[in-house]
Amino acid sequence: MFNEDDLIPISALSHACYCERRYALVHLEHEWEENQFTAEGQALHERVDVEHHESRRLFRQEYGMAVRSLEQGLIGKCDLVELWYTDGGGVNRVSPVEFKRGREKESDVDRIQLCAQALCLEKMLDIAVESGQLYYLQEHRRVDVSLDKDIRDKTQALIERIIRIREMGKTPVAEYEKRKCDKCSLVDICMPKNSGAASKKVDRFIQNQLRLIKNGEGKNEEAS
Ligand code: SF4
């Protein structure tokens, strides 16, 4: 069971799934830089995060619903939760819906975020949440997501990884990956090309040059 102060924001899972260093920069070092992608995502969530609800008979939509689970160690907000009721007033089905600015991604990042919301809803409402939906606004479509064992295991593994990084209190070293880093809003703070594997290459080059100079070979090499 987690303390209130130790709960992991569900948004942290998205950062950690994208890049563990990004998670640490945002959540341990409190660095944050907006770029076009994050600003558009933020604007979208501000529009849908306003708490309100819409209901019809036996069906209700809760927007901007706060969720948390002390057992899972998670806290966050669902863009939308859809609830179906029995005639007797009990909840018989729950489905979280997460709004996304862009297109469906290959990675599990959005599914993990949805799964974390479902884990909280299960504890709060004492009901199994078997599926949810991701609504990609650019494509104007909702994608059904089965919250099966595979995605639950991945979500749990990521929670444990975050706890481990938090306990170590150390920001992971950057490893430049064009696909990720060129879109990352923290690229100017992180400077991935100057650290990690890239910086090791530079270090090796400098060490080699120093060794050559020390052995009196540097000049010959330059001249050749
Ligand atoms: S720039 Fe790359 S390594 Fe650095 S935080 Fe972003 S994704 Fe991670």
mmCIF file of C-alpha atoms and ligand atoms in Angstrom:
data_model
loop_
_atom_site.group_PDB
_atom_site.id
_atom_site.type_symbol
_atom_site.label_atom_id
_atom_site.label_comp_id
_atom_site.label_asym_id
_atom_site.label_seq_id
_atom_site.Cartn_x
_atom_site.Cartn_y
_atom_site.Cartn_z
ATOM 1 C CA MET A 1 0.000 0.000 0.000
ATOM 2 C CA PHE A 2 1.400 3.408 -1.018
ATOM 3 C CA ASN A 3 1.335 6.671 0.928
ATOM 4 C CA GLU A 4 -0.465 9.630 -0.629
ATOM 5 C CA ASP A 5 2.884 11.382 -1.132
ATOM 6 C CA ASP A 6 4.363 8.439 -3.028
ATOM 7 C CA LEU A 7 1.648 8.041 -5.637
ATOM 8 C CA ILE A 8 2.879 8.028 -9.230
ATOM 9 C CA PRO A 9 1.076 10.427 -11.589
ATOM 10 C CA ILE A 10 -0.353 8.423 -14.477
ATOM 11 C CA SER A 11 1.227 10.957 -16.854
ATOM 12 C CA ALA A 12 4.621 9.812 -15.515
ATOM 13 C CA LEU A 13 4.002 6.389 -17.049
ATOM 14 C CA SER A 14 3.694 7.995 -20.476
ATOM 15 C CA HIS A 15 6.994 9.830 -20.028
ATOM 16 C CA ALA A 16 8.747 6.693 -18.739
ATOM 17 C CA CYS A 17 7.360 4.525 -21.528
ATOM 18 C CA TYR A 18 8.617 7.052 -24.107
ATOM 19 C CA CYS A 19 12.012 7.428 -22.435
ATOM 20 C CA GLU A 20 13.137 6.784 -18.849
ATOM 21 C CA ARG A 21 15.432 9.799 -18.949
ATOM 22 C CA ARG A 22 12.478 11.980 -19.967
ATOM 23 C CA TYR A 23 10.524 10.665 -16.963
ATOM 24 C CA ALA A 24 13.404 11.525 -14.627
ATOM 25 C CA LEU A 25 13.958 14.988 -16.114
ATOM 26 C CA VAL A 26 10.276 15.865 -15.689
ATOM 27 C CA HIS A 27 9.469 14.144 -12.409
ATOM 28 C CA LEU A 28 12.787 14.044 -10.529
ATOM 29 C CA GLU A 29 14.512 17.159 -11.860
ATOM 30 C CA HIS A 30 11.295 19.115 -12.572
ATOM 31 C CA GLU A 31 12.427 20.233 -16.001
ATOM 32 C CA TRP A 32 9.713 20.927 -18.526
ATOM 33 C CA GLU A 33 9.771 22.448 -21.983
ATOM 34 C CA GLU A 34 6.779 22.800 -24.254
ATOM 35 C CA ASN A 35 7.027 22.089 -27.946
ATOM 36 C CA GLN A 36 4.323 22.047 -30.584
ATOM 37 C CA PHE A 37 3.281 18.471 -29.747
ATOM 38 C CA THR A 38 3.063 18.988 -25.989
ATOM 39 C CA ALA A 39 1.343 22.377 -26.331
ATOM 40 C CA GLU A 40 -1.350 20.942 -28.600
ATOM 41 C CA GLY A 41 -1.794 17.940 -26.299
ATOM 42 C CA GLN A 42 -2.052 20.226 -23.275
ATOM 43 C CA ALA A 43 -4.647 22.449 -24.989
ATOM 44 C CA LEU A 44 -6.694 19.370 -25.869
ATOM 45 C CA HIS A 45 -6.645 18.070 -22.314
ATOM 46 C CA GLU A 46 -7.586 21.462 -20.891
ATOM 47 C CA ARG A 47 -10.710 21.361 -23.071
ATOM 48 C CA VAL A 48 -11.761 17.878 -21.938
ATOM 49 C CA ASP A 49 -10.455 17.958 -18.348
ATOM 50 C CA VAL A 50 -13.225 20.209 -17.069
ATOM 51 C CA GLU A 51 -15.197 18.033 -14.702
ATOM 52 C CA HIS A 52 -18.764 17.554 -15.865
ATOM 53 C CA HIS A 53 -21.081 14.720 -16.770
ATOM 54 C CA GLU A 54 -23.749 13.799 -19.257
ATOM 55 C CA SER A 55 -26.267 11.072 -18.571
ATOM 56 C CA ARG A 56 -29.034 9.126 -20.191
ATOM 57 C CA ARG A 57 -31.048 6.338 -18.665
ATOM 58 C CA LEU A 58 -28.652 3.596 -17.470
ATOM 59 C CA PHE A 59 -25.660 5.336 -19.102
ATOM 60 C CA ARG A 60 -23.452 8.163 -17.852
ATOM 61 C CA GLN A 61 -20.354 9.966 -19.155
ATOM 62 C CA GLU A 62 -18.018 11.538 -16.591
ATOM 63 C CA TYR A 63 -15.485 13.996 -18.044
ATOM 64 C CA GLY A 64 -12.273 14.925 -16.210
ATOM 65 C CA MET A 65 -12.771 12.261 -13.539
ATOM 66 C CA ALA A 66 -10.051 12.170 -10.852
ATOM 67 C CA VAL A 67 -8.811 8.640 -10.123
ATOM 68 C CA ARG A 68 -6.298 7.074 -7.782
ATOM 69 C CA SER A 69 -5.353 3.765 -6.227
ATOM 70 C CA LEU A 70 -3.292 3.418 -3.069
ATOM 71 C CA GLU A 71 -2.834 -0.281 -3.867
ATOM 72 C CA GLN A 72 -1.394 0.376 -7.337
ATOM 73 C CA GLY A 73 0.334 3.593 -6.277
ATOM 74 C CA LEU A 74 -1.280 5.644 -9.046
ATOM 75 C CA ILE A 75 -3.052 8.993 -9.276
ATOM 76 C CA GLY A 76 -4.400 10.887 -12.257
ATOM 77 C CA LYS A 77 -7.374 12.059 -14.232
ATOM 78 C CA CYS A 78 -9.422 10.326 -16.924
ATOM 79 C CA ASP A 79 -10.496 12.424 -19.899
ATOM 80 C CA LEU A 80 -13.761 10.496 -19.971
ATOM 81 C CA VAL A 81 -15.235 7.533 -18.111
ATOM 82 C CA GLU A 82 -18.321 5.827 -19.514
ATOM 83 C CA LEU A 83 -20.506 3.939 -17.053
ATOM 84 C CA TRP A 84 -23.400 1.609 -17.723
ATOM 85 C CA TYR A 85 -25.912 0.914 -14.923
ATOM 86 C CA THR A 86 -28.327 -1.873 -14.102
ATOM 87 C CA ASP A 87 -32.005 -1.139 -13.499
ATOM 88 C CA GLY A 88 -31.222 -1.458 -9.801
ATOM 89 C CA GLY A 89 -28.694 1.422 -9.992
ATOM 90 C CA GLY A 90 -25.519 -0.677 -9.734
ATOM 91 C CA VAL A 91 -22.610 -0.148 -12.134
ATOM 92 C CA ASN A 92 -22.279 -3.124 -14.467
ATOM 93 C CA ARG A 93 -19.717 -1.842 -16.966
ATOM 94 C CA VAL A 94 -17.024 0.846 -16.945
ATOM 95 C CA SER A 95 -14.813 2.010 -19.795
ATOM 96 C CA PRO A 96 -12.191 4.803 -19.684
ATOM 97 C CA VAL A 97 -11.670 6.882 -22.842
ATOM 98 C CA GLU A 98 -8.431 8.805 -23.397
ATOM 99 C CA PHE A 99 -8.311 11.597 -25.999
ATOM 100 C CA LYS A 100 -5.180 11.840 -28.111
ATOM 101 C CA ARG A 101 -4.168 14.672 -30.379
ATOM 102 C CA GLY A 102 -2.245 12.642 -32.948
ATOM 103 C CA ARG A 103 -2.535 9.319 -34.667
ATOM 104 C CA GLU A 104 -2.477 5.772 -33.299
ATOM 105 C CA LYS A 105 1.050 4.830 -32.219
ATOM 106 C CA GLU A 106 2.941 1.594 -32.605
ATOM 107 C CA SER A 107 4.283 1.783 -29.064
ATOM 108 C CA ASP A 108 2.249 0.825 -25.998
ATOM 109 C CA VAL A 109 2.466 4.301 -24.479
ATOM 110 C CA ASP A 110 -1.240 5.210 -24.915
ATOM 111 C CA ARG A 111 -2.478 1.727 -24.000
ATOM 112 C CA ILE A 112 -0.396 1.748 -20.809
ATOM 113 C CA GLN A 113 -1.861 5.116 -19.802
ATOM 114 C CA LEU A 114 -5.364 3.760 -20.374
ATOM 115 C CA CYS A 115 -4.557 0.590 -18.447
ATOM 116 C CA ALA A 116 -3.280 2.621 -15.475
ATOM 117 C CA GLN A 117 -6.574 4.536 -15.423
ATOM 118 C CA ALA A 118 -8.466 1.236 -15.540
ATOM 119 C CA LEU A 119 -6.450 -0.153 -12.603
ATOM 120 C CA CYS A 120 -7.523 2.857 -10.525
ATOM 121 C CA LEU A 121 -11.172 2.583 -11.616
ATOM 122 C CA GLU A 122 -11.228 -1.105 -10.700
ATOM 123 C CA LYS A 123 -10.157 -0.314 -7.141
ATOM 124 C CA MET A 124 -12.416 2.728 -6.803
ATOM 125 C CA LEU A 125 -15.574 1.108 -8.200
ATOM 126 C CA ASP A 126 -14.821 -2.512 -7.278
ATOM 127 C CA ILE A 127 -15.505 -3.736 -10.786
ATOM 128 C CA ALA A 128 -13.407 -5.390 -13.499
ATOM 129 C CA VAL A 129 -12.583 -3.007 -16.358
ATOM 130 C CA GLU A 130 -12.044 -5.222 -19.356
ATOM 131 C CA SER A 131 -11.573 -2.621 -22.075
ATOM 132 C CA GLY A 132 -11.223 1.067 -22.799
ATOM 133 C CA GLN A 133 -10.919 3.312 -25.815
ATOM 134 C CA LEU A 134 -8.387 5.704 -27.286
ATOM 135 C CA TYR A 135 -9.921 8.538 -29.277
ATOM 136 C CA TYR A 136 -7.485 9.871 -31.890
ATOM 137 C CA LEU A 137 -8.736 13.308 -32.871
ATOM 138 C CA GLN A 138 -6.609 13.665 -35.989
ATOM 139 C CA GLU A 139 -8.147 10.451 -37.332
ATOM 140 C CA HIS A 140 -11.605 11.081 -35.821
ATOM 141 C CA ARG A 141 -11.869 7.555 -34.570
ATOM 142 C CA ARG A 142 -12.078 5.585 -31.369
ATOM 143 C CA VAL A 143 -9.905 2.510 -31.025
ATOM 144 C CA ASP A 144 -11.019 -0.292 -28.694
ATOM 145 C CA VAL A 145 -8.269 -1.444 -26.336
ATOM 146 C CA SER A 146 -8.495 -4.801 -24.614
ATOM 147 C CA LEU A 147 -7.024 -4.477 -21.119
ATOM 148 C CA ASP A 148 -5.658 -7.994 -21.175
ATOM 149 C CA LYS A 149 -2.874 -9.647 -19.175
ATOM 150 C CA ASP A 150 -0.206 -8.521 -21.622
ATOM 151 C CA ILE A 151 -0.890 -4.788 -21.239
ATOM 152 C CA ARG A 152 -1.467 -5.165 -17.476
ATOM 153 C CA ASP A 153 1.929 -6.877 -17.103
ATOM 154 C CA LYS A 154 3.607 -4.114 -19.128
ATOM 155 C CA THR A 155 1.928 -1.435 -17.031
ATOM 156 C CA GLN A 156 2.942 -3.149 -13.787
ATOM 157 C CA ALA A 157 6.527 -3.561 -15.028
ATOM 158 C CA LEU A 158 6.682 0.145 -15.865
ATOM 159 C CA ILE A 159 5.329 1.113 -12.432
ATOM 160 C CA GLU A 160 8.053 -1.024 -10.827
ATOM 161 C CA ARG A 161 10.702 0.512 -13.083
ATOM 162 C CA ILE A 162 9.599 4.031 -12.069
ATOM 163 C CA ILE A 163 9.769 3.090 -8.393
ATOM 164 C CA ARG A 164 13.292 1.752 -8.982
ATOM 165 C CA ILE A 165 14.460 4.947 -10.758
ATOM 166 C CA ARG A 166 12.877 7.019 -7.988
ATOM 167 C CA GLU A 167 14.654 4.987 -5.295
ATOM 168 C CA MET A 168 17.987 5.351 -7.099
ATOM 169 C CA GLY A 169 17.308 9.107 -7.416
ATOM 170 C CA LYS A 170 19.500 9.197 -10.496
ATOM 171 C CA THR A 171 18.534 10.398 -13.963
ATOM 172 C CA PRO A 172 19.351 7.732 -16.573
ATOM 173 C CA VAL A 173 22.028 8.632 -19.115
ATOM 174 C CA ALA A 174 20.748 9.800 -22.503
ATOM 175 C CA GLU A 175 20.956 7.516 -25.493
ATOM 176 C CA TYR A 176 20.260 9.502 -28.672
ATOM 177 C CA GLU A 177 17.516 7.973 -30.822
ATOM 178 C CA LYS A 178 16.549 10.131 -33.775
ATOM 179 C CA ARG A 179 12.964 8.778 -33.867
ATOM 180 C CA LYS A 180 12.337 9.834 -30.259
ATOM 181 C CA CYS A 181 14.739 12.648 -29.486
ATOM 182 C CA ASP A 182 13.941 14.807 -32.508
ATOM 183 C CA LYS A 183 10.314 15.000 -31.333
ATOM 184 C CA CYS A 184 11.097 15.345 -27.631
ATOM 185 C CA SER A 185 10.330 18.719 -26.053
ATOM 186 C CA LEU A 186 13.266 18.248 -23.651
ATOM 187 C CA VAL A 187 15.914 17.779 -26.323
ATOM 188 C CA ASP A 188 17.617 21.141 -25.590
ATOM 189 C CA ILE A 189 17.786 20.407 -21.864
ATOM 190 C CA CYS A 190 18.697 16.736 -22.269
ATOM 191 C CA MET A 191 21.297 17.256 -25.022
ATOM 192 C CA PRO A 192 21.281 13.539 -25.933
ATOM 193 C CA LYS A 193 24.015 13.952 -28.563
ATOM 194 C CA ASN A 194 26.390 15.221 -25.881
ATOM 195 C CA SER A 195 25.832 12.416 -23.405
ATOM 196 C CA GLY A 196 25.377 8.671 -23.268
ATOM 197 C CA ALA A 197 26.702 6.682 -26.221
ATOM 198 C CA ALA A 198 27.522 9.831 -28.209
ATOM 199 C CA SER A 199 29.608 11.310 -25.402
ATOM 200 C CA LYS A 200 31.380 7.975 -24.856
ATOM 201 C CA LYS A 201 32.466 8.092 -28.514
ATOM 202 C CA VAL A 202 33.751 11.640 -28.047
ATOM 203 C CA ASP A 203 35.545 10.576 -24.819
ATOM 204 C CA ARG A 204 37.171 7.651 -26.635
ATOM 205 C CA PHE A 205 38.261 9.960 -29.475
ATOM 206 C CA ILE A 206 39.798 12.469 -27.035
ATOM 207 C CA GLN A 207 41.552 9.690 -25.085
ATOM 208 C CA ASN A 208 42.981 8.306 -28.335
ATOM 209 C CA GLN A 209 44.197 11.741 -29.393
ATOM 210 C CA LEU A 210 45.827 12.324 -25.998
ATOM 211 C CA ARG A 211 47.524 8.925 -26.188
ATOM 212 C CA LEU A 212 48.829 9.666 -29.686
ATOM 213 C CA ILE A 213 50.147 13.094 -28.609
ATOM 214 C CA LYS A 214 51.787 11.533 -25.552
ATOM 215 C CA ASN A 215 53.490 8.958 -27.765
ATOM 216 C CA GLY A 216 54.531 11.712 -30.182
ATOM 217 C CA GLU A 217 52.340 10.250 -32.915
ATOM 218 C CA GLY A 218 49.710 12.982 -33.017
ATOM 219 C CA LYS A 219 51.618 15.285 -35.371
ATOM 220 C CA ASN A 220 52.445 12.525 -37.812
ATOM 221 C CA GLU A 221 48.839 11.498 -37.942
ATOM 222 C CA GLU A 222 47.651 15.072 -38.523
ATOM 223 C CA ALA A 223 50.166 15.508 -41.325
ATOM 224 C CA SER A 224 49.337 12.245 -43.083
HETATM 225 S S1 SF4 B 1 15.900 13.995 -25.919
HETATM 226 FE FE1 SF4 B 1 15.862 11.772 -26.221
HETATM 227 S S2 SF4 B 1 17.093 10.896 -24.521
HETATM 228 FE FE2 SF4 B 1 16.554 13.019 -24.008
HETATM 229 S S3 SF4 B 1 14.708 12.879 -22.763
HETATM 230 FE FE3 SF4 B 1 14.062 13.229 -24.878
HETATM 231 S S4 SF4 B 1 13.745 11.196 -25.758
HETATM 232 FE FE4 SF4 B 1 14.940 10.940 -23.861
#
